[in-house]
PDB file of C-alpha atoms in Angstrom:
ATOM      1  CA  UNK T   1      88.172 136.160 160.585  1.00 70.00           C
ATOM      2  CA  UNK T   2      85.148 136.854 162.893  1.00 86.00           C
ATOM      3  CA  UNK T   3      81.975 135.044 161.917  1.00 85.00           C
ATOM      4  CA  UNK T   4      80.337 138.213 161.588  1.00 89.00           C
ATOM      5  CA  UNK T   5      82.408 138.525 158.569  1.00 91.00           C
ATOM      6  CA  UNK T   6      81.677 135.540 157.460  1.00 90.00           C
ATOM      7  CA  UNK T   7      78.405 135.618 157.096  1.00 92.00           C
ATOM      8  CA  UNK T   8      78.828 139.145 155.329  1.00 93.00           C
ATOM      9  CA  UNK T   9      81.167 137.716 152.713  1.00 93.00           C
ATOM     10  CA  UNK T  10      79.385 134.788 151.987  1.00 92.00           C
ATOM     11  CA  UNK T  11      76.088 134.114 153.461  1.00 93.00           C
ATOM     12  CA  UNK T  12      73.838 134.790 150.430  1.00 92.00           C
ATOM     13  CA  UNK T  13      75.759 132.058 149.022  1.00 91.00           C
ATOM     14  CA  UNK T  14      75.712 129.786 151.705  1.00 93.00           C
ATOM     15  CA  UNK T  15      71.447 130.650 151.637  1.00 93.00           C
ATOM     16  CA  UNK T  16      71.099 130.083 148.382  1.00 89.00           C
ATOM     17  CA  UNK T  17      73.189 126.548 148.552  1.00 89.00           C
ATOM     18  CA  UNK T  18      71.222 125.402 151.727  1.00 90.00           C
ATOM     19  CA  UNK T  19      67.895 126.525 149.376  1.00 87.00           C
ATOM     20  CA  UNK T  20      68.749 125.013 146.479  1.00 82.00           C
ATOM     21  CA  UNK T  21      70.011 121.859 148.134  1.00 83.00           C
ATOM     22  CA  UNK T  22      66.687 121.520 150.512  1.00 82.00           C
ATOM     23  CA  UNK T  23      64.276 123.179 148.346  1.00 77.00           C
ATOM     24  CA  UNK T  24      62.647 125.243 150.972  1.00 78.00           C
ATOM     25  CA  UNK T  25      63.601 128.599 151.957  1.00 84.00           C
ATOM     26  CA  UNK T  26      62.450 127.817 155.625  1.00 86.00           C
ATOM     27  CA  UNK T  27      64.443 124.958 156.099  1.00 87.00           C
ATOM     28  CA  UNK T  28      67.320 126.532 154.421  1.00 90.00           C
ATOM     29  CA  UNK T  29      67.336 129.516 156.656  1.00 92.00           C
ATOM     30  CA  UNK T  30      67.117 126.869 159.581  1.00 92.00           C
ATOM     31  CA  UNK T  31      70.667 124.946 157.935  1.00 94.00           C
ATOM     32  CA  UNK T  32      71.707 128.450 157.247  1.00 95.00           C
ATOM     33  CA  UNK T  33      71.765 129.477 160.985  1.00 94.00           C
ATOM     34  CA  UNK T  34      73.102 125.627 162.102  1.00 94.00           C
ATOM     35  CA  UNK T  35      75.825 125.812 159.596  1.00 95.00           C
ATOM     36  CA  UNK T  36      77.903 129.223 160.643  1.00 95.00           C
ATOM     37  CA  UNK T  37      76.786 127.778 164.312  1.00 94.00           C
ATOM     38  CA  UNK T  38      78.872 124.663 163.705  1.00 94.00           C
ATOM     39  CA  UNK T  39      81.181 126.887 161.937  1.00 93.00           C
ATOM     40  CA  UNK T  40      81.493 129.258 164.906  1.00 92.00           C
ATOM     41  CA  UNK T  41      82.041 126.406 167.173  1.00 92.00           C
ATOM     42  CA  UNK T  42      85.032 124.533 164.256  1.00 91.00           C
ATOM     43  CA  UNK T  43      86.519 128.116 163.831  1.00 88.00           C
ATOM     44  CA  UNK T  44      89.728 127.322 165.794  1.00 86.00           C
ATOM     45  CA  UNK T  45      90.045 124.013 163.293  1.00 87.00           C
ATOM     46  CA  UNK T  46      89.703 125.698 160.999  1.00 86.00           C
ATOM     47  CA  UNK T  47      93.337 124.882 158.836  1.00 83.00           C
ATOM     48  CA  UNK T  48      93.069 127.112 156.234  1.00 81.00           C
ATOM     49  CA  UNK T  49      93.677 124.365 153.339  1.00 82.00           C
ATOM     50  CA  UNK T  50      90.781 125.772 151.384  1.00 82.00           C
ATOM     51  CA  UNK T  51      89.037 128.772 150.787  1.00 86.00           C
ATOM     52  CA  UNK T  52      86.631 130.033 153.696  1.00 90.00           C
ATOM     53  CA  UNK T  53      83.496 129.411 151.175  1.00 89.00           C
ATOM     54  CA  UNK T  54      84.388 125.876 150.242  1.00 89.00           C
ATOM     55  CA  UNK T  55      84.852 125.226 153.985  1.00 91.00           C
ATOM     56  CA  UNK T  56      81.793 126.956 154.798  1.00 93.00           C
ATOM     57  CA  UNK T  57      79.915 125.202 151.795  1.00 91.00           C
ATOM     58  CA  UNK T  58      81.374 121.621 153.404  1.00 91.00           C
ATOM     59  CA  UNK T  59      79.910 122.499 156.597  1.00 94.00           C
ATOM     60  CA  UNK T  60      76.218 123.534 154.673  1.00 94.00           C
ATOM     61  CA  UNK T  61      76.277 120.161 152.477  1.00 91.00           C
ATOM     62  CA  UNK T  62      77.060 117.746 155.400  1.00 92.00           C
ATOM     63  CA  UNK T  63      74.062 120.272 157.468  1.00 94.00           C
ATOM     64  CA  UNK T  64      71.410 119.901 154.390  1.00 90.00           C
ATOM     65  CA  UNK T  65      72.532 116.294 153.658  1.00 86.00           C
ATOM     66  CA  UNK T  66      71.357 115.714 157.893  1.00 88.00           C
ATOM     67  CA  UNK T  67      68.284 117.122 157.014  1.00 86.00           C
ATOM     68  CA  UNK T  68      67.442 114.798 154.141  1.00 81.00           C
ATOM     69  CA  UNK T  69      68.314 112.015 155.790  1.00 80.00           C
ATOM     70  CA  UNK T  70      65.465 112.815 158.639  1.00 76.00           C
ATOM     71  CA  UNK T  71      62.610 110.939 158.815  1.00 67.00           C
ATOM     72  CA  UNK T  72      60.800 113.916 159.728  1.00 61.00           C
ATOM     73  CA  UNK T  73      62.075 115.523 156.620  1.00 57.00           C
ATOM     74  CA  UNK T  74      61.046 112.503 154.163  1.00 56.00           C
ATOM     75  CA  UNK T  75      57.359 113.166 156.154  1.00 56.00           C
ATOM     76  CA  UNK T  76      57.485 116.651 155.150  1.00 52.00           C
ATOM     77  CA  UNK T  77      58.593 116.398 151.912  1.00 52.00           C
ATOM     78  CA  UNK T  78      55.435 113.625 150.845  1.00 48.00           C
ATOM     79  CA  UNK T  79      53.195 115.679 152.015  1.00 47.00           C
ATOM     80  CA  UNK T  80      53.945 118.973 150.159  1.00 47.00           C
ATOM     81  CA  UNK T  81      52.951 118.978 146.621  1.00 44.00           C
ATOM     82  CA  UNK T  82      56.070 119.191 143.984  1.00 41.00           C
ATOM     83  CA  UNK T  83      55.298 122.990 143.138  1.00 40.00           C
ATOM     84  CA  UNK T  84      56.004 124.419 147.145  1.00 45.00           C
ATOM     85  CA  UNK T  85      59.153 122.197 146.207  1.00 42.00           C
ATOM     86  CA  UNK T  86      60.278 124.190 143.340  1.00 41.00           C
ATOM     87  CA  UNK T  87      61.002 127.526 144.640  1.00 44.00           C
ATOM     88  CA  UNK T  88      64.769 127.160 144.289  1.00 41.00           C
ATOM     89  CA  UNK T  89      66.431 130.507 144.846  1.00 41.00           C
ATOM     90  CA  UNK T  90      63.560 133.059 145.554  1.00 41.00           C
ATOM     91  CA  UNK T  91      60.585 133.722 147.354  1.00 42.00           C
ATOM     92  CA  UNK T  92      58.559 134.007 143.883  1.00 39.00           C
ATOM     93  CA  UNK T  93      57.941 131.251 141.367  1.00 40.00           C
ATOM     94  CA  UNK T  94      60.036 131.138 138.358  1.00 38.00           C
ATOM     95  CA  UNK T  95      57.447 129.478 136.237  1.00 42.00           C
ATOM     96  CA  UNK T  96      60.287 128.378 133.022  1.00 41.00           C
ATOM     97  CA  UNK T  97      62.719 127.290 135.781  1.00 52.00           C
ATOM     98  CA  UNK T  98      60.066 125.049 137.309  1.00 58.00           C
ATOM     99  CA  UNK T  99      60.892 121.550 135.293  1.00 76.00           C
ATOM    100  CA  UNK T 100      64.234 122.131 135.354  1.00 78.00           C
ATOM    101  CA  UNK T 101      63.984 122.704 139.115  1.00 74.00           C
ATOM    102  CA  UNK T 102      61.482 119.689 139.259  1.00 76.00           C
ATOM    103  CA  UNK T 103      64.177 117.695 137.517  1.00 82.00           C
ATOM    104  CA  UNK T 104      67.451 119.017 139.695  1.00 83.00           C
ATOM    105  CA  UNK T 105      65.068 117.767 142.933  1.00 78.00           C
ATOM    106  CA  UNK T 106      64.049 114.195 141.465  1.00 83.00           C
ATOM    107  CA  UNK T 107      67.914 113.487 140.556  1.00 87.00           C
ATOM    108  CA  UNK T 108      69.380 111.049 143.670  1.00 88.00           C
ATOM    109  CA  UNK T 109      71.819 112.913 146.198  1.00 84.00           C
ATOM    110  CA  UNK T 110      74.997 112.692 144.479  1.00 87.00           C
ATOM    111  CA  UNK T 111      74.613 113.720 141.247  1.00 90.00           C
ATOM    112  CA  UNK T 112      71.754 116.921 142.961  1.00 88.00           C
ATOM    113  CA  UNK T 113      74.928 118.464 144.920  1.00 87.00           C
ATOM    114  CA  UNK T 114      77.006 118.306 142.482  1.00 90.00           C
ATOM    115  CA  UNK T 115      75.013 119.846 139.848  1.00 89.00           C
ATOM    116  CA  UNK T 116      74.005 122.823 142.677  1.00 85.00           C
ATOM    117  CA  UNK T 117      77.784 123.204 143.346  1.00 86.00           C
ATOM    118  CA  UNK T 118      78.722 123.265 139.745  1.00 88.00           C
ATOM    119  CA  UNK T 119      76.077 125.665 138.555  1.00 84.00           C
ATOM    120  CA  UNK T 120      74.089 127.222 141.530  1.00 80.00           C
ATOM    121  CA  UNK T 121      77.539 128.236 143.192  1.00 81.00           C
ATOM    122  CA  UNK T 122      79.865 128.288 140.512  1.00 83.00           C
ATOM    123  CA  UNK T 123      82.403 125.894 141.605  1.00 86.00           C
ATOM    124  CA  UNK T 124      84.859 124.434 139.690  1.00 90.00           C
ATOM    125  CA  UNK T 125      85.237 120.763 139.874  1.00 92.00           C
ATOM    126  CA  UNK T 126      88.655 120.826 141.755  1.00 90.00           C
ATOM    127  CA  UNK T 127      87.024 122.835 144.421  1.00 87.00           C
ATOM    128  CA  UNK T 128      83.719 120.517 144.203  1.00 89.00           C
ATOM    129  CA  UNK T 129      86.024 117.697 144.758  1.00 89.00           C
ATOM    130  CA  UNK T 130      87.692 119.490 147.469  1.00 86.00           C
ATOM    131  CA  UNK T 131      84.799 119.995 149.244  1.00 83.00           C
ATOM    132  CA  UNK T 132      83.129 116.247 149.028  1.00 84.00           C
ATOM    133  CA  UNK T 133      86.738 114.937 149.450  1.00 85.00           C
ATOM    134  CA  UNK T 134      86.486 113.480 146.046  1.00 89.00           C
ATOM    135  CA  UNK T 135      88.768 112.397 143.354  1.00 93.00           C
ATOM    136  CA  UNK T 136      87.991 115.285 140.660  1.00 93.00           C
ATOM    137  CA  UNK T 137      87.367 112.522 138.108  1.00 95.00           C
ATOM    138  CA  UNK T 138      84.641 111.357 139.977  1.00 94.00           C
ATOM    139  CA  UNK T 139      83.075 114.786 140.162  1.00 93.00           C
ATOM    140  CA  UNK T 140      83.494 115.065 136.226  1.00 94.00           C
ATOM    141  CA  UNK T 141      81.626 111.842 136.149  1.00 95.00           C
ATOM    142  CA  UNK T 142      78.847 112.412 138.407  1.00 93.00           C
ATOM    143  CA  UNK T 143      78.458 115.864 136.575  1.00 94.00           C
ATOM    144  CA  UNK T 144      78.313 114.338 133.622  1.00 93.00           C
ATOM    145  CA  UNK T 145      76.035 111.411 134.302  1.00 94.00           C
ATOM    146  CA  UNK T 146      73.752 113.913 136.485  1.00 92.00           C
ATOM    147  CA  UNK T 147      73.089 115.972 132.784  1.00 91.00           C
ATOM    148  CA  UNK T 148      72.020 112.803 131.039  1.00 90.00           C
ATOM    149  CA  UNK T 149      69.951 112.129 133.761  1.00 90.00           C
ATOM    150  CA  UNK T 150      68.734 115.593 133.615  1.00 88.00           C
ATOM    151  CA  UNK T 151      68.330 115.180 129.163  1.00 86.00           C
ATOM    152  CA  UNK T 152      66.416 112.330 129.957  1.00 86.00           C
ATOM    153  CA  UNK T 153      63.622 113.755 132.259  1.00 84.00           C
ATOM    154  CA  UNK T 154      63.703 117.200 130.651  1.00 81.00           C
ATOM    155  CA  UNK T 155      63.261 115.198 126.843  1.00 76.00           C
ATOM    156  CA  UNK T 156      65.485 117.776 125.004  1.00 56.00           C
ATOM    157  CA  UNK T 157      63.579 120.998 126.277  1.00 58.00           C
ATOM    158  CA  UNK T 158      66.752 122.884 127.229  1.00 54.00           C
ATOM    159  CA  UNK T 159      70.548 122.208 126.463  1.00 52.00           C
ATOM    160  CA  UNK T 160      72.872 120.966 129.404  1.00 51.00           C
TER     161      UNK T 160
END
């Protein structure tokens, strides 16, 4: 499949991941464009033992997870006050989403992706665990653990 297709099948997906995961839509656009660049470039390995989007969402993840680990990213993130950080999905603040949000971005790396997999994208945990090349156990746990965490901060204002 040409990467032009790609991108038509599944980009909005892969933007909203990259958002969600970075918590800017700037930066997400810019791991938006690196990931079906690196995708262009791994299209020939490409093996076809999962679905396009969980290969696709692999290649996003590891992209967004290089981004984090930046020192110029940790700069930029202490310097922007939590609310710029909140703007998930959209361009326009969802004001009841916003400690929910607040408490998806405080959670530590591995239980954040999960939770964005399991209910930004709609994966099931076999293909979560596919694409983190996890036991599927371990995603139950880390999904599980990541909504305590979440009951915790949130102090019973919404059900998990």
């Amino acid at each position: 499949m040409k990467i032009e297709e790609l991108i038509d099948l599944y980009g909005d997906d892969i933007l909203r991941l990259c958002t969600a995961y970075l918590g800017d839509r700037q930066l997400a656009e810019d791991a938006f464009q690196e990931t079906f660049f690196k995708a262009w470039k791994a299209q020939s390995r490409f093996r076809g033992d999962s679905s396009e989007k969980t290969w696709l969402a692999h290649i996003a993840v590891n992209t967004c997870r290089d981004v984090l680990r930046s020192g110029w990213f940790r700069m930029w993130r202490r310097s922007k006050p939590i609310e710029e950080l909140l703007h998930l999905t959209s361009d326009t603040p969802m004001p009841e989403d916003s400690p929910v949000r607040a408490a998806v971005l405080e959670l530590p790396g591995q239980y954040r992706e999960v939770v964005l997999l399991y209910y930004d994208q709609n994966m099931k945990l076999k293909e979560i665990a596919q694409l983190l090349h996890l036991p599927q156990n371990t995603v139950a746990t880390r999904l599980r653990r990541a909504r305590k965490q979440l009951q915790k901060s949130l102090k019973g204002e919404i059900e998990l």
